[in-house]
Amino acid sequence: MSERILVLGATSGIAEATCRVWARQGASLVLVGRSGEKLAAVAGDLKARGAKFVETLVCDLDETSRHPQLIADAVNALGGLDVAYLAHGIMGDQQQSEESFDAAAQVIYTNFLSPVSLCTLLSNYFVKQGRGVLAVISSVAGERGRKSNYVYGSSKAGLSAFLDGLRNRVDRLGVTVLTIKPGPVKTAMTMGMKGSEKFADVDKVAATIVAAIRAKKDVLYVPGIWAIIMFVIRHIPESIFKKLNL
Amino acid sequence: MTGTPPFEPWGRYPKYNATVVPLQWQSDFPAIVSRNGGMHNGALAVGMGRSYGDVCLLKDGNLMVTTGMNRILEWNPETGILKAEAGMTLAQILDFCVPHGYFLPVTPGTKYVTLGGAIANDIHGKNHHVAGTFGCHVPEFELVRSDGTKLICSPTENPDWYAATIGGMGLTGVMTWAKLKMKPIVSRKIDYEGIQFHGVDEFLALTEASKNVEYTVSWIDCSSTGKNFARGVFMQGDHTRNPGELKPSPEPKLVFPIEAPSFMLNSASVAAFNTVFFHKQMKKRVTALQDYEPFFYPLDKVLKWNRMYGSSGLLQFQYAIPWEHAREGTIAILNEVAKSGLASFLAVLKAFGDVPSPGMLSFPQPGITLALDFPIKPGKSFPLFDRLASMTLEFGGKLYPAKDARMTAAQYQTSYPQWQQFLKYKDPLLSSSFWERVTREA
Ligand SMILES: Cc1cc2nc3c(=O)[nH]c(=O)nc-3n(C[C@H](O)[C@H](O)[C@H](O)COP(=O)(O)OP(=O)(O)OC[C@H]3O[C@@H](n4cnc5c(N)ncnc54)[C@H](O)[C@@H]3O)c2cc1C
């Protein structure tokens, strides 16, 4: 059976790579993003690669009031829903966020509140249906606040905690909640950043995500080494941690 | 192109600082130009940075890396015409097209180059004598200028821009997408034959005899003198006509892990390598049914093999000498190399055919082409390069910009007289370190 998948933030590098894996497997996809032009480019590529069905919906996901209609439209287009994949988010600018609450609030809105709205609606849909997978991209940055990006990190920490709780509620009702915690990934966004040569390959990350969704995993660190790195970082005593430059 | 400045091309020489500006969407250029305040110091689109020298560098400028622009726009399995964004690599194209029963019409010795990069250098493959250059199989592409003008280019639409951009080294504008006419195959296998030869005349005879074979190329030992002078292995192949598996060949796994100490590349080790390579093929003739991967991309198996040359890098020297002087020129240059005692691991000899290149500044022309790899040892390899370059020009030949980092302005302007005419098509914002070097006052 071809999977019916809703992708939120489909023009992000990781989401696009993941969609290519699904397309090759003949999945049906509804892609949501802010730019119709970019969505069309992604959709055309996925069709050529073998996706059974692709439709695009233009929406700024900060507009939480539009979420119910958006999900209804997606379900309608796909004739049902098996997987919802949330991949939208912004890095923000840490410096700006330190200087202005508005900048910080924007990061938290896009990375935390908007997914909370979507996850609430989608998990309730899946609960009613008695099955479904909700896969959400959080980040290893949410494991411990660091001075270099604690606003972004805290938005992801909030999201991860929310997903833990949601999983605890809906798992027994047949719904899978997968929290994806990628380390730095090589995408157009990160190109030219310091050390980006060593970042993870986006196609490998995508293949791992697809496999984890299929295996109904709970939490995925990708690449796996980040589970160990973050275990260590979480256990550094605060008295030492606060002096570190991370 | 590595992720952090300074940037280095495949040959790891020269290295320059530059700013990375990723192009991910077709609309990014020239929108990015205005957003970045006009991009002072100029800009250059680059693909995988698989050029050996400075055609893919711009000192202190902005390198617009296109690899995020790698989407398929249209695929027609009936005609085999693929329309894709210019940052898609030949490796990605193969992965997609081989299962559909199609192969690249022309491929270089590595599949890690982009569509845009292949067009901009109008690259050639082992089938140049029957298929011409890469550009011969590109029916159409879009060129975007820094002022925002978009031109659809084909042999009939904007044909002058089409000619200037194929082989135009990224200087006419940014290609956003291109169409490529793929070649039907029925199996991923190649019928291969390897034949030992001694000397340039035997090479020429073999070339003549295999005119109708699709792929031919020779490896040549340029470290030996005397009776082994210019010995080599002539390698030829065709896509097999027996239907077989149409899965992409598996990806290479090895990555060359460290930078080799330069003593590994002295002339003794190269002579030993050459002897082993020559005799690896024990018989005068061998035939085999091979996957396309080892046939076309033996070096890709060792990803980042350029590190073998250490951080000072390597440089290729590749010439094309027209038939009139091809034989004597090749012999003279091989003699000069053997005499120098400087070693070249990978010496590749091939005859170019007479299918005309569509590009104004394209490198291939009928005659012989020879490519040599040398580790860079300033004071030693550069004087040799300079001698070889002037010899090439004396024989009426020219050097390949994609492999060059040494040619003088006078040499370039003499061997590529069309460069004057090309100036009309150059984008004012775009430039490369290569271009700045070869268009300086001669
Ligand atoms: C192992 C190896 C084997 C090789 N074998 C061969 C061979 O057999 N035959 C051959 O001809 N070459 C060969 N080459 C050279 C290689 O094919 C060329 O240098 C090729 O152009 C590299 O493509 P790239 O995507 O890496 O481009 P880059 O090296 O990044 O750039 C090359 C040029 O393309 C331009 N460019 C890139 N993208 C665009 C765009 N979208 N729009 C406009 N301009 C653009 C750049 O400005 C630059 O001038 C070989 C290289 C290696 C490393």
PDB file of N, CA, C and O and ligand atoms in Angstrom, chain B residues 1 10 44-52 55-56 66 69 86-87 107-110 112-126 143 165 168-171 173-176 299-300 305 316 318 363 400 402-403 432, ligand 1:
ATOM      1  N   MET B   1      35.596  21.463  -3.744  1.00  0.00           N
ATOM      2  CA  MET B   1      35.313  22.598  -2.873  1.00  0.00           C
ATOM      3  C   MET B   1      35.113  22.069  -1.461  1.00  0.00           C
ATOM      4  O   MET B   1      34.220  21.278  -1.226  1.00  0.00           O
ATOM      5  N   TRP B  10      40.035  20.710  -7.000  1.00  0.00           N
ATOM      6  CA  TRP B  10      40.357  19.298  -6.835  1.00  0.00           C
ATOM      7  C   TRP B  10      41.868  19.071  -6.721  1.00  0.00           C
ATOM      8  O   TRP B  10      42.325  18.225  -5.945  1.00  0.00           O
ATOM      9  N   LEU B  44      31.027  33.758  -8.642  1.00  0.00           N
ATOM     10  CA  LEU B  44      31.185  32.675  -9.610  1.00  0.00           C
ATOM     11  C   LEU B  44      30.329  31.511  -9.150  1.00  0.00           C
ATOM     12  O   LEU B  44      30.350  31.152  -7.975  1.00  0.00           O
ATOM     13  N   ALA B  45      29.574  30.930 -10.087  1.00  0.00           N
ATOM     14  CA  ALA B  45      28.838  29.708  -9.751  1.00  0.00           C
ATOM     15  C   ALA B  45      29.821  28.554  -9.799  1.00  0.00           C
ATOM     16  O   ALA B  45      30.667  28.487 -10.685  1.00  0.00           O
ATOM     17  N   VAL B  46      29.727  27.660  -8.835  1.00  0.00           N
ATOM     18  CA  VAL B  46      30.553  26.456  -8.873  1.00  0.00           C
ATOM     19  C   VAL B  46      29.694  25.241  -8.573  1.00  0.00           C
ATOM     20  O   VAL B  46      28.626  25.344  -7.964  1.00  0.00           O
ATOM     21  N   GLY B  47      30.164  24.115  -9.043  1.00  0.00           N
ATOM     22  CA  GLY B  47      29.439  22.871  -8.818  1.00  0.00           C
ATOM     23  C   GLY B  47      30.126  22.068  -7.732  1.00  0.00           C
ATOM     24  O   GLY B  47      30.160  22.461  -6.570  1.00  0.00           O
ATOM     25  N   MET B  48      30.737  20.964  -8.120  1.00  0.00           N
ATOM     26  CA  MET B  48      31.392  20.089  -7.158  1.00  0.00           C
ATOM     27  C   MET B  48      32.871  20.448  -6.964  1.00  0.00           C
ATOM     28  O   MET B  48      33.575  19.738  -6.244  1.00  0.00           O
ATOM     29  N   GLY B  49      33.351  21.484  -7.619  1.00  0.00           N
ATOM     30  CA  GLY B  49      34.751  21.851  -7.463  1.00  0.00           C
ATOM     31  C   GLY B  49      35.691  20.768  -7.954  1.00  0.00           C
ATOM     32  O   GLY B  49      36.792  20.617  -7.450  1.00  0.00           O
ATOM     33  N   ARG B  50      35.247  20.024  -8.959  1.00  0.00           N
ATOM     34  CA  ARG B  50      36.070  18.930  -9.485  1.00  0.00           C
ATOM     35  C   ARG B  50      37.011  19.395 -10.594  1.00  0.00           C
ATOM     36  O   ARG B  50      37.646  18.562 -11.232  1.00  0.00           O
ATOM     37  N   SER B  51      37.061  20.682 -10.837  1.00  0.00           N
ATOM     38  CA  SER B  51      38.091  21.168 -11.745  1.00  0.00           C
ATOM     39  C   SER B  51      39.403  21.158 -10.974  1.00  0.00           C
ATOM     40  O   SER B  51      39.423  21.417  -9.772  1.00  0.00           O
ATOM     41  N   TYR B  52      40.473  20.881 -11.674  1.00  0.00           N
ATOM     42  CA  TYR B  52      41.757  20.746 -10.976  1.00  0.00           C
ATOM     43  C   TYR B  52      42.337  22.084 -10.558  1.00  0.00           C
ATOM     44  O   TYR B  52      43.041  22.160  -9.565  1.00  0.00           O
ATOM     45  N   VAL B  55      39.672  27.505 -12.501  1.00  0.00           N
ATOM     46  CA  VAL B  55      38.413  27.910 -13.159  1.00  0.00           C
ATOM     47  C   VAL B  55      37.249  27.897 -12.189  1.00  0.00           C
ATOM     48  O   VAL B  55      36.221  28.514 -12.447  1.00  0.00           O
ATOM     49  N   CYS B  56      37.382  27.150 -11.075  1.00  0.00           N
ATOM     50  CA  CYS B  56      36.260  27.105 -10.124  1.00  0.00           C
ATOM     51  C   CYS B  56      36.593  27.876  -8.845  1.00  0.00           C
ATOM     52  O   CYS B  56      36.060  27.579  -7.786  1.00  0.00           O
ATOM     53  N   THR B  66      26.173  25.465  -6.261  1.00  0.00           N
ATOM     54  CA  THR B  66      24.872  25.132  -6.861  1.00  0.00           C
ATOM     55  C   THR B  66      24.320  23.764  -6.468  1.00  0.00           C
ATOM     56  O   THR B  66      23.245  23.394  -6.929  1.00  0.00           O
ATOM     57  N   MET B  69      20.736  22.927  -5.747  1.00  0.00           N
ATOM     58  CA  MET B  69      19.788  23.022  -6.878  1.00  0.00           C
ATOM     59  C   MET B  69      19.898  21.730  -7.664  1.00  0.00           C
ATOM     60  O   MET B  69      20.596  21.667  -8.669  1.00  0.00           O
ATOM     61  N   ALA B  86      20.700  22.697 -12.549  1.00  0.00           N
ATOM     62  CA  ALA B  86      22.105  22.595 -12.965  1.00  0.00           C
ATOM     63  C   ALA B  86      23.034  22.039 -11.893  1.00  0.00           C
ATOM     64  O   ALA B  86      24.149  21.629 -12.189  1.00  0.00           O
ATOM     65  N   GLY B  87      22.576  21.995 -10.622  1.00  0.00           N
ATOM     66  CA  GLY B  87      23.444  21.483  -9.569  1.00  0.00           C
ATOM     67  C   GLY B  87      23.336  19.983  -9.373  1.00  0.00           C
ATOM     68  O   GLY B  87      24.009  19.412  -8.517  1.00  0.00           O
ATOM     69  N   THR B 107      30.509  11.017 -20.432  1.00  0.00           N
ATOM     70  CA  THR B 107      30.862  11.123 -19.013  1.00  0.00           C
ATOM     71  C   THR B 107      32.361  11.303 -18.835  1.00  0.00           C
ATOM     72  O   THR B 107      33.145  10.680 -19.528  1.00  0.00           O
ATOM     73  N   PRO B 108      32.744  12.170 -17.883  1.00  0.00           N
ATOM     74  CA  PRO B 108      34.175  12.310 -17.578  1.00  0.00           C
ATOM     75  C   PRO B 108      34.619  11.161 -16.676  1.00  0.00           C
ATOM     76  O   PRO B 108      33.827  10.274 -16.362  1.00  0.00           O
ATOM     77  N   GLY B 109      35.857  11.190 -16.228  1.00  0.00           N
ATOM     78  CA  GLY B 109      36.414  10.115 -15.409  1.00  0.00           C
ATOM     79  C   GLY B 109      35.938  10.117 -13.969  1.00  0.00           C
ATOM     80  O   GLY B 109      36.386   9.306 -13.173  1.00  0.00           O
ATOM     81  N   THR B 110      35.053  11.036 -13.617  1.00  0.00           N
ATOM     82  CA  THR B 110      34.428  11.017 -12.295  1.00  0.00           C
ATOM     83  C   THR B 110      32.963  11.351 -12.472  1.00  0.00           C
ATOM     84  O   THR B 110      32.611  12.146 -13.342  1.00  0.00           O
ATOM     85  N   TYR B 112      31.257  12.634  -9.996  1.00  0.00           N
ATOM     86  CA  TYR B 112      30.949  13.682  -9.020  1.00  0.00           C
ATOM     87  C   TYR B 112      31.147  15.076  -9.596  1.00  0.00           C
ATOM     88  O   TYR B 112      31.926  15.881  -9.077  1.00  0.00           O
ATOM     89  N   VAL B 113      30.512  15.337 -10.714  1.00  0.00           N
ATOM     90  CA  VAL B 113      30.486  16.682 -11.283  1.00  0.00           C
ATOM     91  C   VAL B 113      29.028  17.038 -11.523  1.00  0.00           C
ATOM     92  O   VAL B 113      28.180  16.165 -11.655  1.00  0.00           O
ATOM     93  N   THR B 114      28.748  18.330 -11.588  1.00  0.00           N
ATOM     94  CA  THR B 114      27.366  18.752 -11.791  1.00  0.00           C
ATOM     95  C   THR B 114      27.082  18.954 -13.280  1.00  0.00           C
ATOM     96  O   THR B 114      27.996  19.123 -14.092  1.00  0.00           O
ATOM     97  N   LEU B 115      25.801  18.971 -13.567  1.00  0.00           N
ATOM     98  CA  LEU B 115      25.344  19.249 -14.925  1.00  0.00           C
ATOM     99  C   LEU B 115      25.884  20.605 -15.385  1.00  0.00           C
ATOM    100  O   LEU B 115      26.435  20.732 -16.485  1.00  0.00           O
ATOM    101  N   GLY B 116      25.752  21.615 -14.532  1.00  0.00           N
ATOM    102  CA  GLY B 116      26.234  22.955 -14.879  1.00  0.00           C
ATOM    103  C   GLY B 116      27.738  22.971 -15.108  1.00  0.00           C
ATOM    104  O   GLY B 116      28.234  23.576 -16.061  1.00  0.00           O
ATOM    105  N   GLY B 117      28.474  22.295 -14.238  1.00  0.00           N
ATOM    106  CA  GLY B 117      29.928  22.236 -14.373  1.00  0.00           C
ATOM    107  C   GLY B 117      30.342  21.509 -15.642  1.00  0.00           C
ATOM    108  O   GLY B 117      31.311  21.888 -16.308  1.00  0.00           O
ATOM    109  N   ALA B 118      29.593  20.468 -15.990  1.00  0.00           N
ATOM    110  CA  ALA B 118      29.916  19.697 -17.198  1.00  0.00           C
ATOM    111  C   ALA B 118      29.693  20.542 -18.454  1.00  0.00           C
ATOM    112  O   ALA B 118      30.462  20.457 -19.418  1.00  0.00           O
ATOM    113  N   ILE B 119      28.663  21.356 -18.430  1.00  0.00           N
ATOM    114  CA  ILE B 119      28.398  22.207 -19.593  1.00  0.00           C
ATOM    115  C   ILE B 119      29.422  23.352 -19.641  1.00  0.00           C
ATOM    116  O   ILE B 119      29.970  23.666 -20.697  1.00  0.00           O
ATOM    117  N   ALA B 120      29.675  23.944 -18.486  1.00  0.00           N
ATOM    118  CA  ALA B 120      30.554  25.121 -18.448  1.00  0.00           C
ATOM    119  C   ALA B 120      31.981  24.787 -18.891  1.00  0.00           C
ATOM    120  O   ALA B 120      32.688  25.642 -19.412  1.00  0.00           O
ATOM    121  N   ASN B 121      32.427  23.556 -18.671  1.00  0.00           N
ATOM    122  CA  ASN B 121      33.742  23.165 -19.184  1.00  0.00           C
ATOM    123  C   ASN B 121      33.611  22.365 -20.484  1.00  0.00           C
ATOM    124  O   ASN B 121      34.610  21.903 -21.019  1.00  0.00           O
ATOM    125  N   ASP B 122      32.409  22.189 -20.969  1.00  0.00           N
ATOM    126  CA  ASP B 122      32.132  21.357 -22.138  1.00  0.00           C
ATOM    127  C   ASP B 122      33.028  20.119 -22.138  1.00  0.00           C
ATOM    128  O   ASP B 122      33.839  19.895 -23.044  1.00  0.00           O
ATOM    129  N   ILE B 123      32.823  19.309 -21.117  1.00  0.00           N
ATOM    130  CA  ILE B 123      33.714  18.176 -20.873  1.00  0.00           C
ATOM    131  C   ILE B 123      33.615  17.108 -21.961  1.00  0.00           C
ATOM    132  O   ILE B 123      32.654  17.062 -22.727  1.00  0.00           O
ATOM    133  N   HIS B 124      34.600  16.262 -21.991  1.00  0.00           N
ATOM    134  CA  HIS B 124      34.657  15.170 -22.968  1.00  0.00           C
ATOM    135  C   HIS B 124      34.810  13.854 -22.224  1.00  0.00           C
ATOM    136  O   HIS B 124      35.251  13.818 -21.077  1.00  0.00           O
ATOM    137  N   GLY B 125      34.476  12.787 -22.913  1.00  0.00           N
ATOM    138  CA  GLY B 125      34.624  11.459 -22.317  1.00  0.00           C
ATOM    139  C   GLY B 125      35.401  10.556 -23.245  1.00  0.00           C
ATOM    140  O   GLY B 125      36.015  11.022 -24.215  1.00  0.00           O
ATOM    141  N   LYS B 126      35.329   9.267 -22.922  1.00  0.00           N
ATOM    142  CA  LYS B 126      36.046   8.278 -23.729  1.00  0.00           C
ATOM    143  C   LYS B 126      35.394   8.083 -25.096  1.00  0.00           C
ATOM    144  O   LYS B 126      35.916   7.362 -25.933  1.00  0.00           O
ATOM    145  N   LEU B 143      19.838  30.390 -18.957  1.00  0.00           N
ATOM    146  CA  LEU B 143      20.960  31.199 -18.456  1.00  0.00           C
ATOM    147  C   LEU B 143      20.383  32.437 -17.796  1.00  0.00           C
ATOM    148  O   LEU B 143      19.559  33.131 -18.384  1.00  0.00           O
ATOM    149  N   THR B 165      28.105  29.965 -23.758  1.00  0.00           N
ATOM    150  CA  THR B 165      27.963  29.390 -22.416  1.00  0.00           C
ATOM    151  C   THR B 165      28.493  27.965 -22.335  1.00  0.00           C
ATOM    152  O   THR B 165      29.028  27.548 -21.304  1.00  0.00           O
ATOM    153  N   GLY B 168      31.909  27.953 -21.556  1.00  0.00           N
ATOM    154  CA  GLY B 168      32.099  29.355 -21.170  1.00  0.00           C
ATOM    155  C   GLY B 168      32.563  29.543 -19.729  1.00  0.00           C
ATOM    156  O   GLY B 168      32.608  30.669 -19.238  1.00  0.00           O
ATOM    157  N   MET B 169      32.890  28.453 -19.050  1.00  0.00           N
ATOM    158  CA  MET B 169      33.540  28.488 -17.729  1.00  0.00           C
ATOM    159  C   MET B 169      32.791  29.325 -16.706  1.00  0.00           C
ATOM    160  O   MET B 169      33.402  29.982 -15.854  1.00  0.00           O
ATOM    161  N   GLY B 170      31.468  29.326 -16.809  1.00  0.00           N
ATOM    162  CA  GLY B 170      30.657  30.002 -15.799  1.00  0.00           C
ATOM    163  C   GLY B 170      30.676  31.512 -15.871  1.00  0.00           C
ATOM    164  O   GLY B 170      30.199  32.178 -14.950  1.00  0.00           O
ATOM    165  N   LEU B 171      31.193  32.055 -16.959  1.00  0.00           N
ATOM    166  CA  LEU B 171      31.403  33.506 -17.000  1.00  0.00           C
ATOM    167  C   LEU B 171      30.283  34.266 -17.701  1.00  0.00           C
ATOM    168  O   LEU B 171      30.247  35.494 -17.646  1.00  0.00           O
ATOM    169  N   GLY B 173      26.954  33.792 -17.151  1.00  0.00           N
ATOM    170  CA  GLY B 173      25.764  33.880 -16.322  1.00  0.00           C
ATOM    171  C   GLY B 173      25.662  32.586 -15.539  1.00  0.00           C
ATOM    172  O   GLY B 173      26.581  31.768 -15.575  1.00  0.00           O
ATOM    173  N   VAL B 174      24.546  32.418 -14.838  1.00  0.00           N
ATOM    174  CA  VAL B 174      24.360  31.169 -14.099  1.00  0.00           C
ATOM    175  C   VAL B 174      23.343  30.319 -14.835  1.00  0.00           C
ATOM    176  O   VAL B 174      22.268  30.792 -15.192  1.00  0.00           O
ATOM    177  N   MET B 175      23.696  29.072 -15.098  1.00  0.00           N
ATOM    178  CA  MET B 175      22.720  28.141 -15.666  1.00  0.00           C
ATOM    179  C   MET B 175      21.863  27.628 -14.528  1.00  0.00           C
ATOM    180  O   MET B 175      22.387  27.145 -13.525  1.00  0.00           O
ATOM    181  N   THR B 176      20.555  27.753 -14.677  1.00  0.00           N
ATOM    182  CA  THR B 176      19.668  27.269 -13.615  1.00  0.00           C
ATOM    183  C   THR B 176      19.223  25.845 -13.891  1.00  0.00           C
ATOM    184  O   THR B 176      19.162  25.025 -12.999  1.00  0.00           O
ATOM    185  N   LEU B 299      38.653   5.775 -10.341  1.00  0.00           N
ATOM    186  CA  LEU B 299      39.199   6.604  -9.263  1.00  0.00           C
ATOM    187  C   LEU B 299      38.166   6.968  -8.211  1.00  0.00           C
ATOM    188  O   LEU B 299      38.503   7.226  -7.069  1.00  0.00           O
ATOM    189  N   ASP B 300      36.910   6.991  -8.609  1.00  0.00           N
ATOM    190  CA  ASP B 300      35.870   7.356  -7.638  1.00  0.00           C
ATOM    191  C   ASP B 300      35.819   6.358  -6.487  1.00  0.00           C
ATOM    192  O   ASP B 300      35.291   6.653  -5.425  1.00  0.00           O
ATOM    193  N   TRP B 305      40.771  10.870  -3.459  1.00  0.00           N
ATOM    194  CA  TRP B 305      42.119  10.346  -3.700  1.00  0.00           C
ATOM    195  C   TRP B 305      43.114  11.464  -3.921  1.00  0.00           C
ATOM    196  O   TRP B 305      44.311  11.259  -3.869  1.00  0.00           O
ATOM    197  N   GLN B 316      47.064  18.774 -13.021  1.00  0.00           N
ATOM    198  CA  GLN B 316      47.042  18.026 -14.263  1.00  0.00           C
ATOM    199  C   GLN B 316      47.548  18.929 -15.347  1.00  0.00           C
ATOM    200  O   GLN B 316      47.427  20.150 -15.281  1.00  0.00           O
ATOM    201  N   GLN B 318      46.911  18.973 -19.349  1.00  0.00           N
ATOM    202  CA  GLN B 318      46.234  18.296 -20.450  1.00  0.00           C
ATOM    203  C   GLN B 318      46.261  19.159 -21.699  1.00  0.00           C
ATOM    204  O   GLN B 318      45.857  20.311 -21.672  1.00  0.00           O
ATOM    205  N   PHE B 363      37.390  23.120 -25.416  1.00  0.00           N
ATOM    206  CA  PHE B 363      38.764  22.624 -25.515  1.00  0.00           C
ATOM    207  C   PHE B 363      38.937  21.552 -26.600  1.00  0.00           C
ATOM    208  O   PHE B 363      39.868  21.636 -27.395  1.00  0.00           O
ATOM    209  N   TYR B 400      43.861  22.635 -21.412  1.00  0.00           N
ATOM    210  CA  TYR B 400      42.474  22.517 -20.956  1.00  0.00           C
ATOM    211  C   TYR B 400      42.275  23.381 -19.698  1.00  0.00           C
ATOM    212  O   TYR B 400      42.815  23.054 -18.646  1.00  0.00           O
ATOM    213  N   ALA B 402      40.006  23.543 -17.539  1.00  0.00           N
ATOM    214  CA  ALA B 402      39.502  22.812 -16.374  1.00  0.00           C
ATOM    215  C   ALA B 402      40.631  22.160 -15.585  1.00  0.00           C
ATOM    216  O   ALA B 402      40.456  21.808 -14.424  1.00  0.00           O
ATOM    217  N   LYS B 403      41.778  21.987 -16.224  1.00  0.00           N
ATOM    218  CA  LYS B 403      42.881  21.291 -15.556  1.00  0.00           C
ATOM    219  C   LYS B 403      44.052  22.225 -15.300  1.00  0.00           C
ATOM    220  O   LYS B 403      45.113  21.782 -14.902  1.00  0.00           O
ATOM    221  N   SER B 432      36.466  34.528 -12.605  1.00  0.00           N
ATOM    222  CA  SER B 432      37.156  33.448 -11.902  1.00  0.00           C
ATOM    223  C   SER B 432      38.623  33.819 -11.799  1.00  0.00           C
ATOM    224  O   SER B 432      39.116  34.669 -12.541  1.00  0.00           O
TER     225      SER B 432
HETATM  226  C1  LIG C   1      38.947  12.346 -11.336  1.00  0.00           C
HETATM  227  C2  LIG C   1      38.563  13.361 -12.366  1.00  0.00           C
HETATM  228  C3  LIG C   1      38.420  12.958 -13.673  1.00  0.00           C
HETATM  229  C4  LIG C   1      38.071  13.878 -14.662  1.00  0.00           C
HETATM  230  N1  LIG C   1      37.937  13.437 -15.939  1.00  0.00           N
HETATM  231  C5  LIG C   1      37.600  14.303 -16.910  1.00  0.00           C
HETATM  232  C6  LIG C   1      37.404  13.888 -18.253  1.00  0.00           C
HETATM  233  O1  LIG C   1      37.557  12.713 -18.562  1.00  0.00           O
HETATM  234  N2  LIG C   1      37.047  14.809 -19.186  1.00  0.00           N
HETATM  235  C7  LIG C   1      36.846  16.108 -18.876  1.00  0.00           C
HETATM  236  O2  LIG C   1      36.509  16.881 -19.760  1.00  0.00           O
HETATM  237  N3  LIG C   1      37.017  16.550 -17.605  1.00  0.00           N
HETATM  238  C8  LIG C   1      37.387  15.680 -16.626  1.00  0.00           C
HETATM  239  N4  LIG C   1      37.526  16.129 -15.341  1.00  0.00           N
HETATM  240  C9  LIG C   1      37.256  17.543 -15.040  1.00  0.00           C
HETATM  241  C10 LIG C   1      35.792  17.781 -14.658  1.00  0.00           C
HETATM  242  O3  LIG C   1      34.932  17.011 -15.451  1.00  0.00           O
HETATM  243  C11 LIG C   1      35.422  19.237 -14.915  1.00  0.00           C
HETATM  244  O4  LIG C   1      36.304  20.072 -14.243  1.00  0.00           O
HETATM  245  C12 LIG C   1      33.976  19.567 -14.519  1.00  0.00           C
HETATM  246  O5  LIG C   1      33.622  20.782 -15.110  1.00  0.00           O
HETATM  247  C13 LIG C   1      33.800  19.678 -13.021  1.00  0.00           C
HETATM  248  O6  LIG C   1      32.445  19.915 -12.721  1.00  0.00           O
HETATM  249  P1  LIG C   1      32.000  20.548 -11.331  1.00  0.00           P
HETATM  250  O7  LIG C   1      30.539  20.387 -11.196  1.00  0.00           O
HETATM  251  O8  LIG C   1      32.862  20.032 -10.250  1.00  0.00           O
HETATM  252  O9  LIG C   1      32.296  22.070 -11.618  1.00  0.00           O
HETATM  253  P2  LIG C   1      33.322  23.063 -10.913  1.00  0.00           P
HETATM  254  O10 LIG C   1      34.694  22.538 -11.018  1.00  0.00           O
HETATM  255  O11 LIG C   1      32.800  23.445  -9.577  1.00  0.00           O
HETATM  256  O12 LIG C   1      33.151  24.285 -11.897  1.00  0.00           O
HETATM  257  C14 LIG C   1      33.572  24.154 -13.236  1.00  0.00           C
HETATM  258  C15 LIG C   1      33.109  25.336 -14.048  1.00  0.00           C
HETATM  259  O13 LIG C   1      31.701  25.279 -14.191  1.00  0.00           O
HETATM  260  C16 LIG C   1      31.129  26.532 -13.878  1.00  0.00           C
HETATM  261  N5  LIG C   1      29.781  26.263 -13.395  1.00  0.00           N
HETATM  262  C17 LIG C   1      29.403  25.306 -12.492  1.00  0.00           C
HETATM  263  N6  LIG C   1      28.071  25.351 -12.332  1.00  0.00           N
HETATM  264  C18 LIG C   1      27.586  26.338 -13.122  1.00  0.00           C
HETATM  265  C19 LIG C   1      26.277  26.856 -13.381  1.00  0.00           C
HETATM  266  N7  LIG C   1      25.185  26.367 -12.802  1.00  0.00           N
HETATM  267  N8  LIG C   1      26.173  27.861 -14.268  1.00  0.00           N
HETATM  268  C20 LIG C   1      27.265  28.375 -14.876  1.00  0.00           C
HETATM  269  N9  LIG C   1      28.504  27.917 -14.665  1.00  0.00           N
HETATM  270  C21 LIG C   1      28.672  26.904 -13.799  1.00  0.00           C
HETATM  271  C22 LIG C   1      32.093  27.120 -12.874  1.00  0.00           C
HETATM  272  O14 LIG C   1      31.988  28.512 -12.845  1.00  0.00           O
HETATM  273  C23 LIG C   1      33.429  26.675 -13.408  1.00  0.00           C
HETATM  274  O15 LIG C   1      33.882  27.525 -14.401  1.00  0.00           O
HETATM  275  C24 LIG C   1      37.860  15.238 -14.333  1.00  0.00           C
HETATM  276  C25 LIG C   1      37.987  15.644 -12.999  1.00  0.00           C
HETATM  277  C26 LIG C   1      38.333  14.722 -12.016  1.00  0.00           C
HETATM  278  C27 LIG C   1      38.443  15.183 -10.602  1.00  0.00           C
END
